[in-house]
Short mmCIF file of C-alpha atoms and ligand atoms in Angstrom, two decimals:
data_model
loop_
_atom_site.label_atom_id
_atom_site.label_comp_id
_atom_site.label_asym_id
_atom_site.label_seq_id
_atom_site.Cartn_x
_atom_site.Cartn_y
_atom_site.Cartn_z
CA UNK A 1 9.83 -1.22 -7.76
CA UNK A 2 10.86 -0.77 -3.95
CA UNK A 3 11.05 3.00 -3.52
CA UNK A 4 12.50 2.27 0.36
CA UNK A 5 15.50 0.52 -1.47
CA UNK A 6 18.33 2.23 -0.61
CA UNK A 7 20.82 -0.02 -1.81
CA UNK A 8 22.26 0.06 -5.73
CA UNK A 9 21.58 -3.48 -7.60
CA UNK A 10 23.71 -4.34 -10.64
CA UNK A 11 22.76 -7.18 -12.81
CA UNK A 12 25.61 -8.86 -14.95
CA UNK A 13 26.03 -12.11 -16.25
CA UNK A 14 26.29 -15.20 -14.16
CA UNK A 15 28.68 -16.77 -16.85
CA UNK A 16 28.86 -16.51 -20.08
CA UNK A 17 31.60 -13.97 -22.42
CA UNK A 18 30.77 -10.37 -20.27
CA UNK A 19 30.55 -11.97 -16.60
CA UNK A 20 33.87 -12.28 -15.28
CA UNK A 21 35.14 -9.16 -17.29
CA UNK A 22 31.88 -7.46 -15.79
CA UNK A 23 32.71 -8.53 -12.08
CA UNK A 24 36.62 -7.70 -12.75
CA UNK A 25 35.25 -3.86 -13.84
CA UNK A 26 33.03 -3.58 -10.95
CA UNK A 27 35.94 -4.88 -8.52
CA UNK A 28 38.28 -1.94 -9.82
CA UNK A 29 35.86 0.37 -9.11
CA UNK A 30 36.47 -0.83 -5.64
CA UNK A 31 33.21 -2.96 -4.58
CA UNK A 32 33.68 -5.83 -2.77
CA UNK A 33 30.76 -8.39 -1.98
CA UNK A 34 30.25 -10.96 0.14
CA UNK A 35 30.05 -14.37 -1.97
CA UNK A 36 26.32 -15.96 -1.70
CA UNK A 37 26.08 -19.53 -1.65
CA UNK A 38 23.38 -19.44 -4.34
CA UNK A 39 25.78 -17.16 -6.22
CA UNK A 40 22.51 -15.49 -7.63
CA UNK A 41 23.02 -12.63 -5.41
CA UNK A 42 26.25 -10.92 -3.94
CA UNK A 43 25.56 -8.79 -0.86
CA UNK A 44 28.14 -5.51 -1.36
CA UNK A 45 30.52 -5.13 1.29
CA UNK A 46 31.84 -1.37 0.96
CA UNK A 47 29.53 0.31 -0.97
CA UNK A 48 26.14 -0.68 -0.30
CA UNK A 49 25.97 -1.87 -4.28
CA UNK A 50 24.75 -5.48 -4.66
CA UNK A 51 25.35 -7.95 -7.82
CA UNK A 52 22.54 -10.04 -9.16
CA UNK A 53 23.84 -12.77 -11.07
CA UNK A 54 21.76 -13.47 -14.16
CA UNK A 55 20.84 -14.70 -17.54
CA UNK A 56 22.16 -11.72 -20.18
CA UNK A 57 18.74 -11.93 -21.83
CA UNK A 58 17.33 -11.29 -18.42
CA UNK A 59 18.54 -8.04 -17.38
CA UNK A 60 16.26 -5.84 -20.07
CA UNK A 61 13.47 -7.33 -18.11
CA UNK A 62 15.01 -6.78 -14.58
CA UNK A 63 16.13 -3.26 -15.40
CA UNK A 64 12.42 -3.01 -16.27
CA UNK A 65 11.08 -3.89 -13.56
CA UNK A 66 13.02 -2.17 -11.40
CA UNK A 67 14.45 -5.34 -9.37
CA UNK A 68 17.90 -3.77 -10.85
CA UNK A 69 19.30 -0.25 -11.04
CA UNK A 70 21.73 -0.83 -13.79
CA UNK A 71 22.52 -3.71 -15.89
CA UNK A 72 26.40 -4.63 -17.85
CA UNK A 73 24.86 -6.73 -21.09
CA UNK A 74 25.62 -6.48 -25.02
CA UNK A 75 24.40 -3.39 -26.55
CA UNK A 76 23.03 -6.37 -29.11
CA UNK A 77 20.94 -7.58 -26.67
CA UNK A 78 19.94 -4.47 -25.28
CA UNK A 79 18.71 -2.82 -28.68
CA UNK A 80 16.74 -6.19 -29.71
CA UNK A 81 15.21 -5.41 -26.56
CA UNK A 82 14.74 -1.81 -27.15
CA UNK A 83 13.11 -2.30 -30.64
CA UNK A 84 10.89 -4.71 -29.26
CA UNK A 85 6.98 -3.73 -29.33
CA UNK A 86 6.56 -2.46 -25.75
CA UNK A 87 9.36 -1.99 -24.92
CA UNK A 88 10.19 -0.41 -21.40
CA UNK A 89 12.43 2.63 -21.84
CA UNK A 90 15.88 1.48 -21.40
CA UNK A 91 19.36 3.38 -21.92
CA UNK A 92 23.00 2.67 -22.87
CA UNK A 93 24.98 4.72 -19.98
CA UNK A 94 28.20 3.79 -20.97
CA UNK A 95 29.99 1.52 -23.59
CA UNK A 96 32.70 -0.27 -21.76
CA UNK A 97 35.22 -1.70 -24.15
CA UNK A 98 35.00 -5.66 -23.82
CA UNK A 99 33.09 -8.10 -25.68
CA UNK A 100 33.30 -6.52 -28.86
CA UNK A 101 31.77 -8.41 -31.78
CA UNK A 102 29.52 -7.32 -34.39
CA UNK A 103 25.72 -8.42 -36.25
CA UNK A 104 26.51 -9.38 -39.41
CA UNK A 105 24.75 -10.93 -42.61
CA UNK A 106 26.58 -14.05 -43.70
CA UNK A 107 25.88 -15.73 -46.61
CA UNK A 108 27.30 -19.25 -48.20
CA UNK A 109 30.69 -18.66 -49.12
CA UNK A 110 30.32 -19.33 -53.03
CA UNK A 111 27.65 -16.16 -53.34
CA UNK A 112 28.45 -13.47 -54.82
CA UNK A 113 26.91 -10.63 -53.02
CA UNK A 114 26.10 -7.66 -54.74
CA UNK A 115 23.57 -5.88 -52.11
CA UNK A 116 20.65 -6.23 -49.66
CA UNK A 117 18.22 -6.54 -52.30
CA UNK A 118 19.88 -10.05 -52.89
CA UNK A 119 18.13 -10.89 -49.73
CA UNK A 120 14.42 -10.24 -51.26
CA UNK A 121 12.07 -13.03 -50.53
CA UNK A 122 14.65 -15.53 -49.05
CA UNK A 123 14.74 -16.58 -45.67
CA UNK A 124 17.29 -15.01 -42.89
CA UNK A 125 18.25 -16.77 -39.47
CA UNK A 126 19.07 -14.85 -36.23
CA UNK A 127 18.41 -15.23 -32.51
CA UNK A 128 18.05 -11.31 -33.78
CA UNK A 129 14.60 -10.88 -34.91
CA UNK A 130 13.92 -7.14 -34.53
CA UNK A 131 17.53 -5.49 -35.50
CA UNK A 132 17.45 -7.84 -38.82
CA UNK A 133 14.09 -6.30 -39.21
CA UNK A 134 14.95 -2.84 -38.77
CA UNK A 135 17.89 -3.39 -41.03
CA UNK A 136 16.03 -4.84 -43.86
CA UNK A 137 13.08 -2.46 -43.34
CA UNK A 138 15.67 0.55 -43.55
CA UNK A 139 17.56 -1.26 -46.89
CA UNK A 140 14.14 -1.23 -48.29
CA UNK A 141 14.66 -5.31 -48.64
CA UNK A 142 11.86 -7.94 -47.44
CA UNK A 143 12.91 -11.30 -46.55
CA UNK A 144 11.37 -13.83 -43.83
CA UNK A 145 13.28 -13.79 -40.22
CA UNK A 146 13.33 -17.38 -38.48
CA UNK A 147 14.21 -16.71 -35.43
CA UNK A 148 16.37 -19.32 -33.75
CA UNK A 149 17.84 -19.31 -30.21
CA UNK A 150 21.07 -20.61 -30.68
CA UNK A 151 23.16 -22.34 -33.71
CA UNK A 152 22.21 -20.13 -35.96
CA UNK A 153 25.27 -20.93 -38.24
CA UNK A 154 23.92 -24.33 -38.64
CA UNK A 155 20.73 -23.39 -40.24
CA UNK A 156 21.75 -22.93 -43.95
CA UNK A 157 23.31 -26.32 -44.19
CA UNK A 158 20.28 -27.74 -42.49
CA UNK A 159 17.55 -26.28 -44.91
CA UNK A 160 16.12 -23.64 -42.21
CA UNK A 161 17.24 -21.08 -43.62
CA UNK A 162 19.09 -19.32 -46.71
CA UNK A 163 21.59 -17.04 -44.93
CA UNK A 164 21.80 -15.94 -41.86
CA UNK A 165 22.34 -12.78 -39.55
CA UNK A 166 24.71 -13.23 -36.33
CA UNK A 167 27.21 -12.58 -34.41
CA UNK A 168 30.38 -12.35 -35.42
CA UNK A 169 33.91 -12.15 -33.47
CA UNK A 170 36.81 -14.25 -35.15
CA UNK A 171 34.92 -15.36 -38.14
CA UNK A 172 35.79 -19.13 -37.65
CA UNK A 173 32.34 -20.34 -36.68
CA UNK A 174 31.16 -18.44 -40.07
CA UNK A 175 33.82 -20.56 -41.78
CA UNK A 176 33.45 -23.95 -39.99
CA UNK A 177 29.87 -23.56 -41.88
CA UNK A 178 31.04 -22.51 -45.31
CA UNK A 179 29.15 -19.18 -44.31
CA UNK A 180 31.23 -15.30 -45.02
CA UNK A 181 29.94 -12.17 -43.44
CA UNK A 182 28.93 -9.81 -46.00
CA UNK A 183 27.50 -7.20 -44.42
CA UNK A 184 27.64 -5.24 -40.77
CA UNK A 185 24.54 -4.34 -39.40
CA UNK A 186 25.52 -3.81 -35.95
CA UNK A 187 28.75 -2.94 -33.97
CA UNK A 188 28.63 -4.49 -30.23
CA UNK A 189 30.10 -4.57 -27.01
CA UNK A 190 29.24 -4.95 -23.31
CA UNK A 191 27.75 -1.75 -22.32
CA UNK A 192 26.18 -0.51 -18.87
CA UNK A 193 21.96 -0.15 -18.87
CA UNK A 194 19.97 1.64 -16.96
CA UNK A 195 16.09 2.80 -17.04
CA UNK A 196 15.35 6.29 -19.34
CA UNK A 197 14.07 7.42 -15.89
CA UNK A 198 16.42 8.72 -13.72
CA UNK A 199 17.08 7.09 -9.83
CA UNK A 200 16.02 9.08 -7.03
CA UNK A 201 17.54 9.46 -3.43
CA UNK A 202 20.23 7.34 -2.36
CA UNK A 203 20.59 4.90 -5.28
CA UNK A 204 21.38 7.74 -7.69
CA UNK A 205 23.92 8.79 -4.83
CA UNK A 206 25.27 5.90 -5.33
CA UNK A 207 25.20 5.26 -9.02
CA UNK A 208 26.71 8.88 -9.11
CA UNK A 209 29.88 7.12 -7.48
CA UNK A 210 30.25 4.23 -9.65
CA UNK A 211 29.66 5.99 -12.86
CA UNK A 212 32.43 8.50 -11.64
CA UNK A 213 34.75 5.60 -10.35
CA UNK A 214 34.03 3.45 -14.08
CA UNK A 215 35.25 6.28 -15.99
CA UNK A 216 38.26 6.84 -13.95
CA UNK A 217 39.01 3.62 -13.89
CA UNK A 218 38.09 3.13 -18.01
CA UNK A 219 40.60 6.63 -18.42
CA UNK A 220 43.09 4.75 -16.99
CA UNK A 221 42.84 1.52 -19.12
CA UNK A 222 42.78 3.57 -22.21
O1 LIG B 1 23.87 -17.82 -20.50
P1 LIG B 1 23.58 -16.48 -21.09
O2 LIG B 1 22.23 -16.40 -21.75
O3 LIG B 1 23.81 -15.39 -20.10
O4 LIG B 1 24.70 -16.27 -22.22
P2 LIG B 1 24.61 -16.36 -23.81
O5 LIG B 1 25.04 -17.74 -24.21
O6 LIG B 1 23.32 -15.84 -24.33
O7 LIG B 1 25.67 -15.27 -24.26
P3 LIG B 1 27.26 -15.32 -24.41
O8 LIG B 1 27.90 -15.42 -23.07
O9 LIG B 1 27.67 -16.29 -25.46
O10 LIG B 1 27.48 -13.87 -25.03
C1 LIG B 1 27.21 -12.74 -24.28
C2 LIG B 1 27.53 -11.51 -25.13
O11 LIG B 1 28.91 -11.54 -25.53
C3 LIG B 1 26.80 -11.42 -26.46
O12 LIG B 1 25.46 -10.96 -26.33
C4 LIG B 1 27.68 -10.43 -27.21
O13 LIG B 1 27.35 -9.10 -26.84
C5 LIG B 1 29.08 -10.74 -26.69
N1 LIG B 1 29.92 -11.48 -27.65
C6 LIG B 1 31.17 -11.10 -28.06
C7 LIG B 1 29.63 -12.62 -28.30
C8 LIG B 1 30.72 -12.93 -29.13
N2 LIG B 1 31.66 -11.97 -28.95
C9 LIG B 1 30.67 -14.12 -29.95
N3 LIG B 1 31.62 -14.40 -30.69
N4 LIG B 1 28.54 -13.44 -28.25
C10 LIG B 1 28.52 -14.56 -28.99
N5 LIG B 1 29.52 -14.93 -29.85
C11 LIG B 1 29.31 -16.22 -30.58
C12 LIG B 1 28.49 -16.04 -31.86
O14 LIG B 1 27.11 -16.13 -31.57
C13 LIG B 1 28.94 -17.21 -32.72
O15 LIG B 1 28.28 -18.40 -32.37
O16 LIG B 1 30.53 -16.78 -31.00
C14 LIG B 1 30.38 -17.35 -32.31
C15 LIG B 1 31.19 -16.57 -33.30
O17 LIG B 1 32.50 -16.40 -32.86
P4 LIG B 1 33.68 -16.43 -33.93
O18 LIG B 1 34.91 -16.04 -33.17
O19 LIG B 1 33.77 -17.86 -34.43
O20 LIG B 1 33.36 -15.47 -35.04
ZN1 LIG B 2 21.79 -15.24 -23.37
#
């Protein structure tokens, strides 16, 4: 952490489902950056408030770290992260109304489900690991998480796994793999992250300003 920092750094995504929406917020807040060429960083023009341009499951780590102030990521992402052994104390600041899905148990579509005790001793796929945990610790249910980092849908048909936990927007993807969501275990959307402890000096200055410009500007779009 650079304590002579006086400028604010916000990490969103670089692409992905919450960058542009993320950069479009920021914008009608009224920051304006200079476009890098590496388009990894964007020097702010008005407000001294840069953009890092990033990985989603980099930001926990960055807001860590202190190399940003605030982060715009999926409260999914961000509570894996928070549930994770460790874990550096992170915060939701706001919830900011895009990129809604939610984490939901699916199971092959000719199941009947009857409960989370169904799920006792089978095996559950998710790029999730810790929430599914949580959940099935709280339902009282053990199964075995395989943790996969991407087609999780697949997994069932391809013998990895007996249901799975995921995200879920549309449902199609669920569907395209004879999959149904049975249960809800988490309800997402992009939300803005910042370290438990509070900024000093000028950055919180300035992250005073943007939280007071984001809610005027989230009033209005309500
Ligand atoms: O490259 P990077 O690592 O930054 O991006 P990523 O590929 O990890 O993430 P990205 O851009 O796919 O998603 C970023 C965030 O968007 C997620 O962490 C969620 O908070 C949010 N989000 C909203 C979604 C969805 N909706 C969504 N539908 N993230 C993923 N999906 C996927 C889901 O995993 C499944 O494969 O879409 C499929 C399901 O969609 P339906 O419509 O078929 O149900
Ligand atoms: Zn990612």
């Amino acid at each position: 952490i650079d304590p002579q920092r006086d400028r604010l750094r916000v990490a969103i995504q670089k692409s992905g489902r919450l960058g542009d929406p993320a950069r479009d917020l920021l914008a009608a807040c009224g920051l304006t950056w200079r476009e890098s060429r590496d388009r990894l960083f964007c020097f702010g023009e008005g407000l001294p408030v840069d953009l890092l341009l990033v990985r989603d499951d980099d930001i926990p780590g960055l807001l860590a770290d202190g190399v940003a102030d605030l982060g715009i990521l999926g409260r999914n992402v961000l509570a894996e992260t928070q549930l994770a052994p460790g874990a550096a104390a992170l915060e939701e600041v706001r919830q900011l109304g895009f990129g809604a899905c939610t984490l939901d148990v699916a199971v092959p579509q000719d199941w009947t489900w009857t409960g989370p005790e169904q799920l006792e001793g089978l095996r559950v796929a998710t790029s999730y690991p810790e929430l599914t945990r949580d959940w099935m610790e709280r339902q009282g249910v053990a199964a075995d998480v395989v943790t996969l980092s991407g087609s999780v849908e697949i997994a069932p048909s391809l013998g990895q796994a007996d249901v799975v936990c995921d995200l879920v927007s549309s449902g199609a993807t669920l569907r395209a793999n004879a999959l149904k969501p049975v249960v809800t275990i988490l309800q997402t959307e992009a939300v803005l992250a910042a370290r438990s402890t509070p900024l000093e000096g000028e950055r919180a200055a300035l992250a005073d300003v943007l939280l007071r410009r984001l809610d005027g500007v989230r009033r209005v779009a309500d």
